[in-house]
Coordinates of C-alpha atoms and ligand atoms in Angstrom, one line a residue:
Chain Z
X1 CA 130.7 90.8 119.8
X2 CA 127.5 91.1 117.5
X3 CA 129.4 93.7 114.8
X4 CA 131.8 91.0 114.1
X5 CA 129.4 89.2 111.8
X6 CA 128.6 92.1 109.1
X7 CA 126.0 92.5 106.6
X8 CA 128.8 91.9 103.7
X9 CA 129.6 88.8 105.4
X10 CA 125.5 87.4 105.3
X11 CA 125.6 88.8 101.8
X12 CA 128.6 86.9 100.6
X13 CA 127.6 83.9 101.5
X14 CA 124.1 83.8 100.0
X15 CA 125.6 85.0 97.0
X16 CA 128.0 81.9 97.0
X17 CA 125.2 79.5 98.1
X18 CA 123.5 80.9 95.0
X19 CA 126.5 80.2 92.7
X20 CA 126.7 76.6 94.2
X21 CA 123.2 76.0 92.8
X22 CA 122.5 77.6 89.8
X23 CA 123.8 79.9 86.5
X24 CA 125.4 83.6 87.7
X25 CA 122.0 85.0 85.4
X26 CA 119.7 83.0 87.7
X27 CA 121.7 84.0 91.2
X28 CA 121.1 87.8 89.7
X29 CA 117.5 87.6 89.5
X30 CA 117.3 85.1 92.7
X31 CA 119.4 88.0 94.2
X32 CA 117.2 90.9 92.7
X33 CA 114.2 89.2 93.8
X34 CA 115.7 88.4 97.4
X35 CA 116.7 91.6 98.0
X36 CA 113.1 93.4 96.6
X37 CA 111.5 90.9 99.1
X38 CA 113.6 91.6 102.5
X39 CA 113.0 95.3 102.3
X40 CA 110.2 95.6 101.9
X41 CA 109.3 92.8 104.2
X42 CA 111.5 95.1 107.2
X43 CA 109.0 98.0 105.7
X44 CA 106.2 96.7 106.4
X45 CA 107.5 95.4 110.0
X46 CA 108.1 99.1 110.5
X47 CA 105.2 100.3 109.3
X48 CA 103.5 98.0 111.6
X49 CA 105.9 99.7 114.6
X50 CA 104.8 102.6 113.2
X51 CA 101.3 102.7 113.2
X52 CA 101.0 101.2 116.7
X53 CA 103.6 103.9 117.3
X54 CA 101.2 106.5 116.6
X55 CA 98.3 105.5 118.0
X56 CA 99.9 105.3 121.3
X57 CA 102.1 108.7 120.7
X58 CA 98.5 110.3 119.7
X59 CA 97.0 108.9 122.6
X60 CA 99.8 109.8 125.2
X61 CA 99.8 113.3 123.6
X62 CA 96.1 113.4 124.2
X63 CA 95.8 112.6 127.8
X64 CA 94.6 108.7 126.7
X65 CA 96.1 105.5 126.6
X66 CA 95.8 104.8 123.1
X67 CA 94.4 101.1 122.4
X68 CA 95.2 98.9 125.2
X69 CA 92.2 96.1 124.4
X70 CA 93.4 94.1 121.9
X71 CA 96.4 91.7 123.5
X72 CA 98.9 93.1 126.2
X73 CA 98.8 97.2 125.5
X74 CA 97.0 96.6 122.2
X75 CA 99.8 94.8 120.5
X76 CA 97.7 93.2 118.2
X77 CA 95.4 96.2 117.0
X78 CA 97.1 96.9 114.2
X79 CA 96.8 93.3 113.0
X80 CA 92.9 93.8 113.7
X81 CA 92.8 96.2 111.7
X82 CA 94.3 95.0 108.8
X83 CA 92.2 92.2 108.7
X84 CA 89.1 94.4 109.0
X85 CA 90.6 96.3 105.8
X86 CA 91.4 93.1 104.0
X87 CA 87.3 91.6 104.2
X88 CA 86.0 94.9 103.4
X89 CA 85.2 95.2 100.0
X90 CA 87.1 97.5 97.3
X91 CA 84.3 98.8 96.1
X92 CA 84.5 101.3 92.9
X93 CA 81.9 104.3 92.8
X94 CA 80.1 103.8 88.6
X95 CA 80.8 107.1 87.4
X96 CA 84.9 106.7 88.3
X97 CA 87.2 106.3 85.9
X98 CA 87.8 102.2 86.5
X99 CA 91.3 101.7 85.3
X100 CA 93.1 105.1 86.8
X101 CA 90.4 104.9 89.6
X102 CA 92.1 100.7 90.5
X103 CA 95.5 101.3 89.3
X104 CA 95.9 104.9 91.6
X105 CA 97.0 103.1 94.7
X106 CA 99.0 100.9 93.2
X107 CA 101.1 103.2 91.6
X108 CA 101.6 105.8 94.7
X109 CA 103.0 102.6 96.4
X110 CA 105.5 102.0 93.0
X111 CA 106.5 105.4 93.3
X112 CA 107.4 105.3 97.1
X113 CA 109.6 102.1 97.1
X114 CA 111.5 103.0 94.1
X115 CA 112.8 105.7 96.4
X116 CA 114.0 102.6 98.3
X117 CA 116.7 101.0 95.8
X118 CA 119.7 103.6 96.9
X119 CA 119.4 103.6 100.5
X120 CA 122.1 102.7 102.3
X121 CA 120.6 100.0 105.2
X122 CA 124.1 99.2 106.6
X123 CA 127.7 98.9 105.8
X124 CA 127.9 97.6 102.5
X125 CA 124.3 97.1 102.3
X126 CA 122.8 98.7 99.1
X127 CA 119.9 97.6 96.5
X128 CA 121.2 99.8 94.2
X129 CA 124.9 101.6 95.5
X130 CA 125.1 104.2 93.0
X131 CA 126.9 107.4 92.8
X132 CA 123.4 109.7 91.9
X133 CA 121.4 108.2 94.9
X134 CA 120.1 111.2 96.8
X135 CA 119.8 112.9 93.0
X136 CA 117.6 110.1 92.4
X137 CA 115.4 109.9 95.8
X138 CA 114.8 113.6 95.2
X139 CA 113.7 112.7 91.7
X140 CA 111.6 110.2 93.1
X141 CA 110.0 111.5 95.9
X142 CA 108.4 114.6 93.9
X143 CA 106.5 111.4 91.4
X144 CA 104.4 110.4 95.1
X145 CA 102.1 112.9 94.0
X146 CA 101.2 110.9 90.8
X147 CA 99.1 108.5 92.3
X148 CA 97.5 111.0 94.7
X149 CA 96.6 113.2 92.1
X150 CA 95.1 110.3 90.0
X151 CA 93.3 108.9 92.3
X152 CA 91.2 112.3 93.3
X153 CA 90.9 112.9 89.6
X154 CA 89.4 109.7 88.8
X155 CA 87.1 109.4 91.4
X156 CA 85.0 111.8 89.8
X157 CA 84.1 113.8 92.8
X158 CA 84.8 117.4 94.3
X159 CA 86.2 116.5 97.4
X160 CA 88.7 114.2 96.1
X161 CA 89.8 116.7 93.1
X162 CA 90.2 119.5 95.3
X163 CA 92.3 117.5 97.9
X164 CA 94.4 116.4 94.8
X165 CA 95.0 119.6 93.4
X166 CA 95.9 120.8 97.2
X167 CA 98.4 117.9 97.1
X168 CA 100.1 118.9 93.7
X169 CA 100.5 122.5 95.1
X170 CA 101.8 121.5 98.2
X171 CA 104.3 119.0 97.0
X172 CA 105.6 121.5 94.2
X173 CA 106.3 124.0 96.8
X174 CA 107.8 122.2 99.6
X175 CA 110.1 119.8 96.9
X176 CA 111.7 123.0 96.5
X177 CA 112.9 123.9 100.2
X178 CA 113.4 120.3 101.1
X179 CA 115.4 119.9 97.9
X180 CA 117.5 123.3 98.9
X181 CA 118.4 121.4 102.2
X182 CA 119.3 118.2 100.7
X183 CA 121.3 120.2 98.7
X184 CA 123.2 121.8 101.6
X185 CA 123.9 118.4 103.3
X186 CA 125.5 117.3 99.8
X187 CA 127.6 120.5 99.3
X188 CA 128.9 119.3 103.3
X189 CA 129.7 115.8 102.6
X190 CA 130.7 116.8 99.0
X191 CA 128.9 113.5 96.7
X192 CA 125.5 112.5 96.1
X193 CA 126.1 108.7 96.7
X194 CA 124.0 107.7 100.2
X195 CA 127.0 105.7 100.9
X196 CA 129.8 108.1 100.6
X197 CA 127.6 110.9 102.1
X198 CA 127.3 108.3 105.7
X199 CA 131.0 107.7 105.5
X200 CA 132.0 110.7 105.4
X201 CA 130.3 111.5 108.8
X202 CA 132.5 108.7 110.5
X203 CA 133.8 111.0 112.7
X204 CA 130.4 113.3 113.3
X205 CA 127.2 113.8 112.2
X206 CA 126.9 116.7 110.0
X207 CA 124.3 117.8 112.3
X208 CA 127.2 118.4 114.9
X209 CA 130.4 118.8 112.4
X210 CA 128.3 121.7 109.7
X211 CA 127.6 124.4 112.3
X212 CA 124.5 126.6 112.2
X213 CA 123.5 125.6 108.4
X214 CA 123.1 121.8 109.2
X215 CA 120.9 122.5 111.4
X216 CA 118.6 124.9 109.7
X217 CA 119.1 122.6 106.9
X218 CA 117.9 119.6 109.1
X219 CA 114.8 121.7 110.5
X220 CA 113.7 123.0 107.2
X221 CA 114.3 119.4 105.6
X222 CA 111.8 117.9 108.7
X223 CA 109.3 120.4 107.9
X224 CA 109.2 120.2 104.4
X225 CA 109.2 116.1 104.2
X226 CA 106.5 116.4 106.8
X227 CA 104.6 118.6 104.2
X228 CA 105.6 115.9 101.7
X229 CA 104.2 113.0 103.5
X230 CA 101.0 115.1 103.7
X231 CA 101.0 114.2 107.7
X232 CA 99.0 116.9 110.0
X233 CA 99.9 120.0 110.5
X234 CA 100.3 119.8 106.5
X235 CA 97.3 117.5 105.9
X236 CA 95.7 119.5 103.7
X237 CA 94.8 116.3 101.1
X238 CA 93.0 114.6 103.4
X239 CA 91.4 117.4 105.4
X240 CA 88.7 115.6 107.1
X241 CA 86.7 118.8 108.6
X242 CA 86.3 120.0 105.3
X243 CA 87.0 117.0 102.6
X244 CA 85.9 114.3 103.9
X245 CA 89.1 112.4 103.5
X246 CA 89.9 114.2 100.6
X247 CA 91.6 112.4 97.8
X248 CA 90.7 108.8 98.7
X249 CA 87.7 109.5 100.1
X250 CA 85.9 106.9 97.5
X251 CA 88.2 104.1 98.3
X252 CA 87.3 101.5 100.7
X253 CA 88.8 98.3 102.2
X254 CA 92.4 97.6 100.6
X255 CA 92.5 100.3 98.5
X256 CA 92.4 102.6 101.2
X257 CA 94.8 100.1 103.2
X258 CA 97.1 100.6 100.9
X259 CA 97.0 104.6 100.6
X260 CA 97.4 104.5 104.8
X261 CA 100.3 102.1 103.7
X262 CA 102.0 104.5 101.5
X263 CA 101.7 107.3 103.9
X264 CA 103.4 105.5 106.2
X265 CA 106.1 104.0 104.2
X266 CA 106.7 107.5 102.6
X267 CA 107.1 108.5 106.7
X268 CA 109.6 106.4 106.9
X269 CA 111.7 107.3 103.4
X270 CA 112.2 110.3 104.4
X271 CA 113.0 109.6 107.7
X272 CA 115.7 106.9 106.3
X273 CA 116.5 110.1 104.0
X274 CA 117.0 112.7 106.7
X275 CA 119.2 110.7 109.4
X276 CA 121.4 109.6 106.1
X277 CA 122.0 113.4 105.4
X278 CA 122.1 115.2 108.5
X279 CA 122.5 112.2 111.4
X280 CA 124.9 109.7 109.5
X281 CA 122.5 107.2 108.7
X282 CA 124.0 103.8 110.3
X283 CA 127.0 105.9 111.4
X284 CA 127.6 105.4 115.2
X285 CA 127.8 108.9 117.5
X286 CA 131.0 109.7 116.9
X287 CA 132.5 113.1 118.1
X288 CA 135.0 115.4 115.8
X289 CA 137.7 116.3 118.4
X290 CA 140.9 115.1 119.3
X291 CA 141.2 113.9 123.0
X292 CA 141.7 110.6 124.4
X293 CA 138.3 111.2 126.6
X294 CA 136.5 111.6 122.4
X295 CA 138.2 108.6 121.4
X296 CA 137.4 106.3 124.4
X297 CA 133.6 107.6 123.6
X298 CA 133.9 107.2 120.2
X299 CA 135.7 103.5 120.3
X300 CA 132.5 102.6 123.0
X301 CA 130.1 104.0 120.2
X302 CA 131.0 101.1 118.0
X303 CA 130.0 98.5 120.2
X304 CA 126.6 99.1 119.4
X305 CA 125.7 97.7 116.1
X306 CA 125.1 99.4 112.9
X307 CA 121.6 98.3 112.6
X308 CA 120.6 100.0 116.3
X309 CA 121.7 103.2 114.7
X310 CA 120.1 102.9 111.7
X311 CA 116.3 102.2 113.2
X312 CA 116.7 104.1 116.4
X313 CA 117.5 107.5 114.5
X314 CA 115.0 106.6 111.7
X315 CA 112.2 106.3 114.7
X316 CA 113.8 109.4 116.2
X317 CA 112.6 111.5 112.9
X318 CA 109.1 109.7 113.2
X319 CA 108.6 110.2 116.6
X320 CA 109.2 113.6 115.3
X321 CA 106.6 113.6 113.0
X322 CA 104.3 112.2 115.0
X323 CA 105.0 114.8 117.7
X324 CA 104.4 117.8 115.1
X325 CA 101.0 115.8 114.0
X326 CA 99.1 115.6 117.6
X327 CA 100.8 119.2 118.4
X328 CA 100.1 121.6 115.5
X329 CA 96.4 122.6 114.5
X330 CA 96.1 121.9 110.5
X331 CA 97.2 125.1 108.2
X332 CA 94.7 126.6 105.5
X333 CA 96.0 126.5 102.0
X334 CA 97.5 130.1 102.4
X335 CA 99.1 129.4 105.5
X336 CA 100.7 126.5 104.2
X337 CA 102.1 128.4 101.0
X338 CA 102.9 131.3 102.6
X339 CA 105.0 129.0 105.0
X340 CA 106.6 127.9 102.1
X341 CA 107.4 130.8 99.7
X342 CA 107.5 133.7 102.7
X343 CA 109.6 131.6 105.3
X344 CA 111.4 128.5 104.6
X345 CA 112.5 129.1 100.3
X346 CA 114.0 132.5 101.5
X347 CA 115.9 130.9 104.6
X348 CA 117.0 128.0 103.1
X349 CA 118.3 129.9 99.8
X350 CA 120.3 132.2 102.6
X351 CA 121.2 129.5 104.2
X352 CA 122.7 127.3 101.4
X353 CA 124.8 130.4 100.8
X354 CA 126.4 130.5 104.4
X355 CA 126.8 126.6 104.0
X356 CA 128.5 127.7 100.7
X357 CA 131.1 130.1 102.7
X358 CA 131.6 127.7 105.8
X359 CA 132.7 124.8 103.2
X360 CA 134.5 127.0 100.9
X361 CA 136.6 128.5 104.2
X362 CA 136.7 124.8 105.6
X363 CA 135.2 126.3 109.2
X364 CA 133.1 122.8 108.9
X365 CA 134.9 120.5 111.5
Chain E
X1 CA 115.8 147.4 107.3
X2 CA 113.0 147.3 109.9
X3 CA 111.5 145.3 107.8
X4 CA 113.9 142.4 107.7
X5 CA 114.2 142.6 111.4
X6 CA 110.3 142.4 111.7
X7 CA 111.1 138.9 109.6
X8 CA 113.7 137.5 111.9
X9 CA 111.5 138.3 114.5
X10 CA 108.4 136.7 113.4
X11 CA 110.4 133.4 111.9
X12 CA 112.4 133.3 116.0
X13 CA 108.7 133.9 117.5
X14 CA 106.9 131.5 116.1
X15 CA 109.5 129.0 116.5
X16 CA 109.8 129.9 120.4
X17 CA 105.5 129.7 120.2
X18 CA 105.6 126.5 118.4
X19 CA 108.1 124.8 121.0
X20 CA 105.9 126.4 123.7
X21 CA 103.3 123.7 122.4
X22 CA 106.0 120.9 121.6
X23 CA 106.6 120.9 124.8
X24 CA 103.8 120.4 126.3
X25 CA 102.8 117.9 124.5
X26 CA 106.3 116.0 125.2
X27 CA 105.5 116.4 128.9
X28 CA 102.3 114.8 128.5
X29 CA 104.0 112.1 126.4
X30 CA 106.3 111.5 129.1
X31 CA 104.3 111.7 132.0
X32 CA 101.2 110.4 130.7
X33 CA 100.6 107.7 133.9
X34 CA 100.2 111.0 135.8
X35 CA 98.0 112.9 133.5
X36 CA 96.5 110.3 131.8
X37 CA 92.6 111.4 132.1
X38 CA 90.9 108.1 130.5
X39 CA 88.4 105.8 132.8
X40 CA 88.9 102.5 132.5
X41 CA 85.5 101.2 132.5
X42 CA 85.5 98.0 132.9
X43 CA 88.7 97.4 134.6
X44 CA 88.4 100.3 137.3
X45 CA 84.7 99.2 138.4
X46 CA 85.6 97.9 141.6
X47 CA 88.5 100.8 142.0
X48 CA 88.3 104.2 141.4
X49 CA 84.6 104.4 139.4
X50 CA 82.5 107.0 141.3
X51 CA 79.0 108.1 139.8
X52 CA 77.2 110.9 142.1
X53 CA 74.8 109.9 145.2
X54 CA 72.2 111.5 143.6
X55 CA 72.3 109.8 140.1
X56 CA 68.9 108.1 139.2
X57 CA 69.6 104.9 138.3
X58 CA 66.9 102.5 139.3
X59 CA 64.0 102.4 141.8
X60 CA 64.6 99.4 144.9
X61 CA 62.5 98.8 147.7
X62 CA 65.3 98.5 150.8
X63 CA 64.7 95.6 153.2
X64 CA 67.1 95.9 156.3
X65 CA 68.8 92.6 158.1
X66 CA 65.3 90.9 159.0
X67 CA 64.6 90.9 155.6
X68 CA 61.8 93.3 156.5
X69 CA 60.7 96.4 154.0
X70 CA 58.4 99.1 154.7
X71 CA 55.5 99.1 152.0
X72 CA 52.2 98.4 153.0
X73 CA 50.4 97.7 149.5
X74 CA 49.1 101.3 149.5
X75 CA 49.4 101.2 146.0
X76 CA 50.1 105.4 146.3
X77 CA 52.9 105.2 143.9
X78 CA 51.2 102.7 141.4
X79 CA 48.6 105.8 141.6
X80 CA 51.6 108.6 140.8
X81 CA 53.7 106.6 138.4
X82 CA 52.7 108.5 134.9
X83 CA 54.3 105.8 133.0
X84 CA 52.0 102.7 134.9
X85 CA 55.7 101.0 135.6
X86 CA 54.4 100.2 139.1
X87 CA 52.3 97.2 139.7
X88 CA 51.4 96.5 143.4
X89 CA 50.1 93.3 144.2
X90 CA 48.6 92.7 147.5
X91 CA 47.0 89.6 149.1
X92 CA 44.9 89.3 152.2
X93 CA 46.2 87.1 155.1
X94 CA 44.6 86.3 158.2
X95 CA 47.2 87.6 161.8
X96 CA 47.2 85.4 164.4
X97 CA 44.8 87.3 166.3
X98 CA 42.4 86.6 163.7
X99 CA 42.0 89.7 162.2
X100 CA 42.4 90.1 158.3
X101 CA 44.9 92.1 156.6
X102 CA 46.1 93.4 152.8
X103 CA 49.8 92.7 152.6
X104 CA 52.1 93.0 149.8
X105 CA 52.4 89.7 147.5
X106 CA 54.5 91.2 144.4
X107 CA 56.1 94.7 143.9
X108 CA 56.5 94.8 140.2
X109 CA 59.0 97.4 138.5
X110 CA 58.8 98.0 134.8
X111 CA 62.6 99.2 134.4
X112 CA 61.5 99.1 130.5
X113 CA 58.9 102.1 131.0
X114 CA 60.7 104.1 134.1
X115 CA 61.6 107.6 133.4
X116 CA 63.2 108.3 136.7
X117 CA 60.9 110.6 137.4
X118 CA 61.2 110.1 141.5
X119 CA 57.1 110.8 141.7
X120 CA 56.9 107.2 143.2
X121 CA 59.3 107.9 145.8
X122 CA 57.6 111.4 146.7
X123 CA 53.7 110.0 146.8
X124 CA 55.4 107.1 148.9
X125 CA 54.0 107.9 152.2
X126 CA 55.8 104.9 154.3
X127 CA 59.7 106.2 152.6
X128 CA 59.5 102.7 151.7
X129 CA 61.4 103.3 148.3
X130 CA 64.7 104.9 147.1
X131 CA 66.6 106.0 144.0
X132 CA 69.4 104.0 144.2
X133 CA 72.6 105.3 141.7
X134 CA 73.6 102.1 140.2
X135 CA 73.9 102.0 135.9
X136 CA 75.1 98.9 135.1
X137 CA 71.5 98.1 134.1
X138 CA 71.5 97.1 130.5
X139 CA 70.5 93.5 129.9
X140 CA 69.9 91.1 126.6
X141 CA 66.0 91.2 126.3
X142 CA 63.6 93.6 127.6
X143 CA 61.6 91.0 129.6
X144 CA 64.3 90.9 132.0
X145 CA 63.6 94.2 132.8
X146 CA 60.7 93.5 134.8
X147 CA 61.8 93.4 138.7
X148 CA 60.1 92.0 141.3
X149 CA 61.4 94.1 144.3
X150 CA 60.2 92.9 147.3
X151 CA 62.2 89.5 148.5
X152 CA 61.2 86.3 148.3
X153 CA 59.7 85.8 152.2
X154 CA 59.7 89.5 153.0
X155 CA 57.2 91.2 155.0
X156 CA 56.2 94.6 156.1
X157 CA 58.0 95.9 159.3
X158 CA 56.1 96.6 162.3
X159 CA 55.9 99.9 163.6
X160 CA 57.2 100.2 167.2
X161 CA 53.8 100.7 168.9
X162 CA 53.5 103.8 171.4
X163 CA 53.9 101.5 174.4
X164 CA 57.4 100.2 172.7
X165 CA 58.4 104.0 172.3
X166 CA 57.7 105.0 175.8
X167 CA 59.9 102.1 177.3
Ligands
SF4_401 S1 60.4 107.0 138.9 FE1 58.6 107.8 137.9 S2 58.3 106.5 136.1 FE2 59.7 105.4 137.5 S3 58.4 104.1 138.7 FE3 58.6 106.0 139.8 S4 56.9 107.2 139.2 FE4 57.1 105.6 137.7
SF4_402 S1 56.0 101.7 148.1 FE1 55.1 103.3 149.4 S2 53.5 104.2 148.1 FE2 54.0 102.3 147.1 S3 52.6 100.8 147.9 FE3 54.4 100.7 149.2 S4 53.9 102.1 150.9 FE4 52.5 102.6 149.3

């Protein structure tokens, strides 16, 4: 059976091996190092998946095929393009700031894989297995903006700025609904470590097990990380019928690579984020009643492993997104803070209150 | 009061609008070998590629199974051609009954300056050209637009005299 060998185990023994052949200070770093390295090398293989992904869910959705030149079903398109992107050259316009103008990207990316360090991967498989993780994601993922923001201010032009400043509104508003709904799932599982909050779905999803407010909660969270991720229909920074490309419109080759980069790997944070809350993370399907017929399904559940779970809901969510994106036409600025302020504060306010009474009563199952 | 119902009722509308569109787009995602609208150029040339009969694609000279055309060097569509794309070249040679005659040597066609204008094919008194709907006419250098039409060893197609209709 593949779950017999667990994570812990693979862990373990590296951290052994390391012990065998050097000081426990070394092993640390080694381990730090080790661990930095193998997320974000499975990152960038999903970002990979994901841009592929959404080339072929945009041309599907749009009565196309979606590449199909480049290798069998354009496999290899993505790799294409990255190469393209890495022999262009980074070019800086003269009357940019230089150092905020170079450093902007760079920092967007910081931001968005410090979000990474609590994330719960797999049973007993943490960076950083602290009891204030989701207080600290939501910390984190409100600082993406920084690099946004610096990068349209410093490339001195009027495009990028206002795609910036669109940015900064947008994120301000939406942290606040999507914060609300994070909150609910927290209230249900009743601690802020990602750990705790997947275990404590072992026997259902919160989706399933926290009634009517979950599931608001889990709809107003995907809207609002959508927003977040500044993906189409909330694509306002970028706006290409009216920006240009909005706040890295003066970056070229890498630079830009690595701002289509951080989209992506900020798609898939929250993704990770939203199936840890509201879909149990690496939690198999389990269901919360008490028959034989629920247990049988539940024991058959386990047999497929952790890791299955944890990448087929995250995909789930993105397919999600990318659904919304080649769906919805793009909102003007009004729209998209009326959205906000008018519809999904109000709602999710109300509906942290019902959460309140449902967990307070114990109706929750 | 109203007014809060009004709310509900936008916030449940639009959600049943928005999954109006949702869903169509998931049907497309799902059945996209059905409704997938894209022409595979290259791939499909020999399949399911159909331009229109009456496309105007490039001007031939037809020769049927005797390799046997129907110009006779009357040079009317060199004369009608407002572009000068049409060279006709005619020699004189001598029929067996001794009698001389101006036969075609070279039909040239100047792809390069053709608008498609069918004027050639209407001044052509002997129908002895056609608009034929081909595109795949793009080559590497402009020289190689120049066509000779009529084949190697062609020649002109006798008309059935009256005696031959009659019998
Ligand atoms: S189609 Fe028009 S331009 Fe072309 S050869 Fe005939 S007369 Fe000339
Ligand atoms: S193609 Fe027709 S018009 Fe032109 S030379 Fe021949 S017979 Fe005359």
């Amino acid at each position: 059976m593949i779950s017999m060998i667990e994570f812990t185990d693979i862990t373990a023994w590296i951290h052994s091996l390391l012990l065998s052949v050097m000081t426990p200070t070394w092993t640390y770093i080694v381990e730090l190092a080790l661990s930095g390295v193998t997320a974000l090398v499975v990152l960038l293989v999903c970002v990979i998946i994901m841009v592929y992904m959404e080339r072929k869910v945009a041309g599907f959705m749009q009565l196309r095929w979606g590449p199909n030149r480049v290798g069998p079903y354009g496999i290899f398109q993505v790799i294409a393009d990255v190469i393209k992107l890495l022999l262009k050259e980074s070019f800086s316009p003269n009357r940019a700031d230089k150092v905020m103008f170079n450093i902007a990207p760079a920092l967007a990316l910081c931001v968005s894989l410090m979000a990474l360090a609590p994330i719960s991967w797999a049973p007993g498989l943490t960076m950083w297995d602290t009891n204030i993780g989701i207080l600290f994601i939501t910390a984190i993922s409100s600082m993406g903006v920084i690099g946004i923001l610096m990068a349209g201010w410093s490339s001195n032009n009027k495009y990028s700025l206002i795609g910036a400043m669109r940015s900064g509104a947008q994120i301000v508003s939406y942290e606040l609904s999507a914060g609300l709904s994070i909150v609910t799932a927290v209230a249900l599982a009743g601690t802020l470590s990602t750990t705790g909050i997947i275990q404590s779905q072992a026997d259902g999803w919160w989706i399933l097990k926290g009634q009517i407010p979950a599931i608001i909660a889990f709809l107003i969270y995907v809207i609002a990380s959508t927003a977040e991720c500044n993906r189409a229909p909330f694509d306002l920074a970028e706006a290409e019928s009216e920006l240009t490309a909005g706040y890295h419109t003066e970056y070229a080759g890498m630079q830009f690579g690595i701002f289509y980069l951080n989209e992506y790997i900020n798609m898939a944070i929250v993704s990770i984020i939203a199936s840890t809350l509201f879909l149990g993370g690496w939690m198999p399907f389990h269901l919360p009643f008490d028959y034989p017929v629920v247990h049988t399904f539940n024991y058959i559940m386990d047999f497929i492993p952790t890791w299955m779970w944890f990448f087929g809901k995250m995909f789930l969510i993105i397919f999600f997104m990318m659904w919304f994106r080649w769906t919805f036409p793009r909102l003007r600025i009004d729209q998209l803070l009326k959205l906000e302020w008018k519809y999904l504060l109000p709602i999710s306010i109300v509906n942290l209150l019902f959460a309140a009474v449902i967990i307070v009563l114990h109706w929750h199952l | 009061m109203k007014s809060l119902f009004n709310y509900i009722k936008e916030v449940v509308y639009a959600f049943v609008s928005l999954a109006k569109g949702l869903l169509l787009t998931l049907r497309y995602f799902v059945t996209i070998r059905k409704v997938n609208i894209t022409e595979e150029y290259p791939n499909n040339r020999t399949t399911t590629i159909s331009v229109k009969e009456r496309f105007y694609g490039e001007v031939v000279l037809p020769h049927d199974e005797n390799n046997e055309h129907k110009c006779t060097a009357c040079t009317l569509c060199q004369i009608a051609c407002p572009n000068n794309s049409i060279q006709i070249i005619s020699k004189q040679i001598e029929t067996e009954d001794g009698k001389k005659k101006r036969v075609l040597d070279k039909w040239v066609y100047h792809l390069d300056s053709c608008t498609l204008c069918y004027q050639c094919i209407d001044a052509c008194p002997q129908d002895a050209i056609e608009m034929k709907n081909s595109f795949e006419l793009s080559v590497y250098d402009r020289t190689k637009l120049i066509y000779q039409l009529n084949r190697p060893g062609s020649k002109l197609k006798e008309k059935p005299t009256v005696k031959e209709q009659q019998s």
